[in-house]
Amino acid sequence: DTGVSQNPRHKITKRGQNVTFRCDPISEHNRLYWYRQTLGQGPEFLTYFQNEAQLEKSRLLSDRFSAERPKGSFSTLEIQRTEQGDSAMYLCASSSPGLAGGLTGELFFGEGSRLTVL
Amino acid sequence: DAKTTQPNSMESNEEEPVHLPCNHSTISGTDYIHWYRQLPSQGPEYVIHGLTSNVNNRMASLAIAEDRKSSTLILHRATLRDAAVYYCILSQEGAGSYQLTFGKGTKLSVIP
């Protein structure tokens, strides 16, 4: 399978614990995105990497959230001191640059990592 | 950010064409129109995108109004596998932002 891979697919944790999600993008894609989706809502943008550089962060990404892409390949999203409001599906996507170098390239999403905070 | 408006839900009979509308009256000249869909328990899937001209691909067609204030995603022959939430999204080239702003989309039900 050469698509975007996310692990773990499901995570149940107690409030206050730390969790980490991993995303392996499509190998030739230099762009990587994290989104969050709660029930009944569309995905919300969290952050964007171009190679190893984190170029854009949403205000949703509080100081308890940190994302890394150390070698420009896989990425991790860590949530510290989880809260019940963090319960959501965390989606990763990757892409190559669009024809105009902007966002017109197709984003390929993984199946997501579902977090439940008790 | 330019916003889009879509109906909450639509129904279609299997094997019939489906026209999914999207209004984007505040679209700017450099905004691209993207469509993604999300099947149950899966991540979003790219469908099609365009700027000014109508676009066709193996999945669907995108018809863009001449004034660009609205667009329509056309599925030529709905199948049960097309039952999904369809999102119409605008993105601005060269604005320095790489985020796609998803709304709630249109939930399409396909009736056998």
Short mmCIF file of C-alpha atoms in Angstrom, two decimals:
data_model
loop_
_atom_site.label_atom_id
_atom_site.label_comp_id
_atom_site.label_asym_id
_atom_site.label_seq_id
_atom_site.Cartn_x
_atom_site.Cartn_y
_atom_site.Cartn_z
CA ASP A 1 0.00 0.00 0.00
CA THR A 2 1.57 3.30 -1.05
CA GLY A 3 -0.97 5.62 0.56
CA VAL A 4 -0.67 7.77 3.69
CA SER A 5 -0.32 5.61 6.77
CA GLN A 6 -1.33 6.67 10.28
CA ASN A 7 -0.70 4.93 13.59
CA PRO A 8 -2.27 4.06 15.88
CA ARG A 9 -5.71 3.93 14.32
CA HIS A 10 -7.40 4.14 17.70
CA LYS A 11 -6.16 5.44 21.03
CA ILE A 12 -8.05 5.57 24.31
CA THR A 13 -6.38 7.47 27.10
CA LYS A 14 -7.16 9.04 30.44
CA ARG A 15 -7.31 12.78 30.87
CA GLY A 16 -3.91 14.21 31.65
CA GLN A 17 -1.91 11.59 29.77
CA ASN A 18 0.29 12.33 26.76
CA VAL A 19 -0.37 10.74 23.38
CA THR A 20 1.61 10.64 20.15
CA PHE A 21 0.39 9.93 16.64
CA ARG A 22 2.57 9.05 13.70
CA CYS A 23 2.04 9.78 10.01
CA ASP A 24 3.97 8.24 7.13
CA PRO A 25 3.23 10.25 3.97
CA ILE A 26 3.49 9.10 0.39
CA SER A 27 7.23 8.81 -0.13
CA GLU A 28 7.76 11.42 -2.82
CA HIS A 29 5.53 14.05 -1.20
CA ASN A 30 7.36 16.93 0.44
CA ARG A 31 4.22 18.53 1.91
CA LEU A 32 2.51 17.18 5.00
CA TYR A 33 -0.60 18.42 6.81
CA TRP A 34 -2.38 17.61 10.06
CA TYR A 35 -6.13 18.12 10.47
CA ARG A 36 -8.54 17.38 13.29
CA GLN A 37 -12.15 16.29 12.85
CA THR A 38 -14.86 16.07 15.48
CA LEU A 39 -18.16 14.27 15.02
CA GLY A 40 -20.46 15.91 12.49
CA GLN A 41 -17.93 18.57 11.50
CA GLY A 42 -15.57 18.93 8.57
CA PRO A 43 -11.82 18.57 9.14
CA GLU A 44 -10.04 21.56 10.72
CA PHE A 45 -6.50 22.49 9.75
CA LEU A 46 -3.85 22.19 12.44
CA THR A 47 -0.44 22.53 10.83
CA TYR A 48 1.59 22.25 7.61
CA PHE A 49 5.14 21.08 6.88
CA GLN A 50 7.19 21.58 3.76
CA ASN A 51 10.00 19.07 4.03
CA GLU A 52 11.13 19.38 7.67
CA ALA A 53 10.04 23.00 8.10
CA GLN A 54 6.79 23.74 9.90
CA LEU A 55 5.51 26.68 7.85
CA GLU A 56 1.98 27.17 9.09
CA LYS A 57 0.17 26.57 12.37
CA SER A 58 -3.47 27.09 13.23
CA ARG A 59 -4.59 28.88 16.38
CA LEU A 60 -6.20 25.53 17.23
CA LEU A 61 -2.72 24.18 17.86
CA SER A 62 -2.42 25.13 21.52
CA ASP A 63 0.84 24.88 23.44
CA ARG A 64 -0.14 21.34 24.49
CA PHE A 65 0.16 20.26 20.86
CA SER A 66 3.47 19.81 19.10
CA ALA A 67 4.20 18.44 15.66
CA GLU A 68 7.51 17.46 14.16
CA ARG A 69 8.86 16.17 10.89
CA PRO A 70 12.53 15.74 11.73
CA LYS A 71 13.89 14.35 8.47
CA GLY A 72 11.23 15.55 6.12
CA SER A 73 9.66 12.12 5.92
CA PHE A 74 7.36 10.84 8.68
CA SER A 75 5.72 13.22 11.13
CA THR A 76 4.53 12.96 14.73
CA LEU A 77 1.79 14.88 16.49
CA GLU A 78 2.02 14.87 20.28
CA ILE A 79 -0.69 16.04 22.64
CA GLN A 80 0.40 16.66 26.21
CA ARG A 81 -1.91 16.63 29.24
CA THR A 82 -4.88 15.50 27.16
CA GLU A 83 -8.33 16.94 27.84
CA GLN A 84 -11.72 15.49 26.97
CA GLY A 85 -12.10 18.19 24.33
CA ASP A 86 -9.16 16.68 22.47
CA SER A 87 -11.26 13.64 21.58
CA ALA A 88 -11.38 13.67 17.79
CA MET A 89 -10.10 12.04 14.63
CA TYR A 90 -6.61 13.28 13.76
CA LEU A 91 -6.03 13.21 10.03
CA CYS A 92 -2.75 13.44 8.18
CA ALA A 93 -2.42 14.32 4.51
CA SER A 94 0.45 14.71 2.09
CA SER A 95 0.89 16.28 -1.33
CA SER A 96 3.38 17.40 -3.88
CA PRO A 97 3.31 21.05 -5.00
CA GLY A 98 0.57 22.09 -7.38
CA LEU A 99 1.30 23.33 -10.86
CA ALA A 100 1.45 26.89 -9.62
CA GLY A 101 3.43 25.90 -6.55
CA GLY A 102 0.48 26.60 -4.30
CA LEU A 103 -2.30 24.51 -2.91
CA THR A 104 -3.66 23.22 -6.18
CA GLY A 105 -2.00 19.86 -5.73
CA GLU A 106 -4.23 17.00 -4.65
CA LEU A 107 -4.08 16.18 -0.95
CA PHE A 108 -3.96 12.49 -0.07
CA PHE A 109 -5.42 11.79 3.35
CA GLY A 110 -4.77 8.86 5.63
CA GLU A 111 -7.56 7.03 7.41
CA GLY A 112 -6.92 8.95 10.60
CA SER A 113 -6.14 8.24 14.23
CA ARG A 114 -9.14 8.35 16.52
CA LEU A 115 -8.47 9.66 20.01
CA THR A 116 -10.83 9.13 22.91
CA VAL A 117 -9.99 10.89 26.17
CA LEU A 118 -11.81 9.53 29.19
CA ASP B 1 -11.41 33.64 3.92
CA ALA B 2 -13.94 33.20 1.14
CA LYS B 3 -16.79 31.00 2.32
CA THR B 4 -18.86 28.35 0.60
CA THR B 5 -22.49 27.38 1.12
CA GLN B 6 -23.77 23.87 0.44
CA PRO B 7 -27.05 22.09 1.16
CA ASN B 8 -26.83 19.92 4.27
CA SER B 9 -28.06 16.81 2.48
CA MET B 10 -29.19 15.44 -0.86
CA GLU B 11 -30.61 12.18 -2.13
CA SER B 12 -30.13 10.47 -5.44
CA ASN B 13 -31.27 7.27 -7.05
CA GLU B 14 -28.62 4.79 -8.02
CA GLU B 15 -27.41 5.06 -11.63
CA GLU B 16 -28.82 8.55 -12.05
CA PRO B 17 -26.79 11.76 -12.39
CA VAL B 18 -26.26 13.90 -9.30
CA HIS B 19 -25.70 17.65 -9.27
CA LEU B 20 -24.19 18.95 -6.03
CA PRO B 21 -24.34 22.76 -5.80
CA CYS B 22 -21.97 25.13 -4.06
CA ASN B 23 -22.31 28.88 -3.65
CA HIS B 24 -19.22 31.03 -3.17
CA SER B 25 -20.39 34.58 -3.82
CA THR B 26 -17.28 36.18 -2.23
CA ILE B 27 -14.78 34.23 -4.31
CA SER B 28 -11.74 36.19 -5.41
CA GLY B 29 -9.99 36.00 -8.75
CA THR B 30 -7.19 33.75 -7.49
CA ASP B 31 -9.36 31.31 -5.54
CA TYR B 32 -9.38 27.74 -6.76
CA ILE B 33 -12.49 25.60 -6.20
CA HIS B 34 -11.80 22.17 -4.74
CA TRP B 35 -14.12 19.25 -4.09
CA TYR B 36 -13.32 16.48 -1.66
CA ARG B 37 -15.54 13.70 -0.41
CA GLN B 38 -15.43 11.61 2.74
CA LEU B 39 -16.84 8.13 2.92
CA PRO B 40 -17.88 6.82 6.34
CA SER B 41 -14.92 6.04 8.62
CA GLN B 42 -12.36 7.20 6.05
CA GLY B 43 -10.23 10.28 5.46
CA PRO B 44 -11.29 12.80 2.82
CA GLU B 45 -10.65 11.91 -0.80
CA TYR B 46 -9.85 14.40 -3.56
CA VAL B 47 -12.48 14.58 -6.28
CA ILE B 48 -11.69 17.50 -8.57
CA HIS B 49 -10.62 21.14 -8.65
CA GLY B 50 -10.75 24.07 -11.05
CA LEU B 51 -10.25 27.80 -11.45
CA THR B 52 -12.40 29.17 -14.26
CA SER B 53 -13.08 26.53 -16.88
CA ASN B 54 -15.19 23.42 -16.47
CA VAL B 55 -13.15 20.34 -15.59
CA ASN B 56 -13.67 16.64 -16.15
CA ASN B 57 -11.90 13.65 -14.68
CA ARG B 58 -12.65 9.98 -14.22
CA MET B 59 -14.61 10.62 -11.04
CA ALA B 60 -16.72 13.66 -11.82
CA SER B 61 -17.19 16.93 -13.67
CA LEU B 62 -16.97 20.42 -12.24
CA ALA B 63 -19.13 23.09 -13.80
CA ILE B 64 -18.15 26.64 -12.81
CA ALA B 65 -20.53 29.53 -13.37
CA GLU B 66 -19.33 32.30 -15.64
CA ASP B 67 -19.20 34.80 -12.75
CA ARG B 68 -17.56 32.08 -10.58
CA LYS B 69 -19.99 32.76 -7.73
CA SER B 70 -21.22 29.19 -7.84
CA SER B 71 -20.17 25.76 -9.03
CA THR B 72 -21.69 22.32 -9.40
CA LEU B 73 -20.10 18.94 -8.91
CA ILE B 74 -21.64 16.43 -11.29
CA LEU B 75 -21.51 12.71 -10.69
CA HIS B 76 -22.64 11.25 -13.98
CA ARG B 77 -24.02 7.99 -12.65
CA ALA B 78 -24.38 7.63 -8.90
CA THR B 79 -23.42 4.33 -7.32
CA LEU B 80 -23.85 3.19 -3.74
CA ARG B 81 -20.14 3.82 -3.26
CA ASP B 82 -20.73 7.54 -3.94
CA ALA B 83 -22.69 7.90 -0.69
CA ALA B 84 -20.47 10.30 1.24
CA VAL B 85 -20.11 13.85 2.55
CA TYR B 86 -19.01 16.16 -0.25
CA TYR B 87 -17.03 19.28 0.62
CA CYS B 88 -16.67 22.35 -1.61
CA ILE B 89 -13.60 24.37 -0.60
CA LEU B 90 -11.85 27.50 -1.84
CA SER B 91 -8.12 28.04 -1.68
CA GLN B 92 -6.19 31.13 -2.59
CA GLU B 93 -3.02 30.77 -4.64
CA GLY B 94 -0.03 32.69 -3.43
CA ALA B 95 -1.67 33.82 -0.20
CA GLY B 96 0.99 32.09 1.85
CA SER B 97 -1.52 29.74 3.42
CA TYR B 98 -1.71 26.05 2.70
CA GLN B 99 -4.80 25.21 4.68
CA LEU B 100 -8.07 24.02 3.24
CA THR B 101 -11.10 25.24 5.18
CA PHE B 102 -13.70 22.48 5.18
CA GLY B 103 -17.30 23.35 6.03
CA LYS B 104 -19.91 20.77 6.98
CA GLY B 105 -20.41 19.67 3.39
CA THR B 106 -23.36 17.95 1.73
CA LYS B 107 -24.26 14.46 2.84
CA LEU B 108 -25.25 12.51 -0.26
CA SER B 109 -27.45 9.46 0.14
CA VAL B 110 -27.80 7.07 -2.79
CA ILE B 111 -30.99 5.03 -2.94
CA PRO B 112 -30.74 1.58 -4.53
#
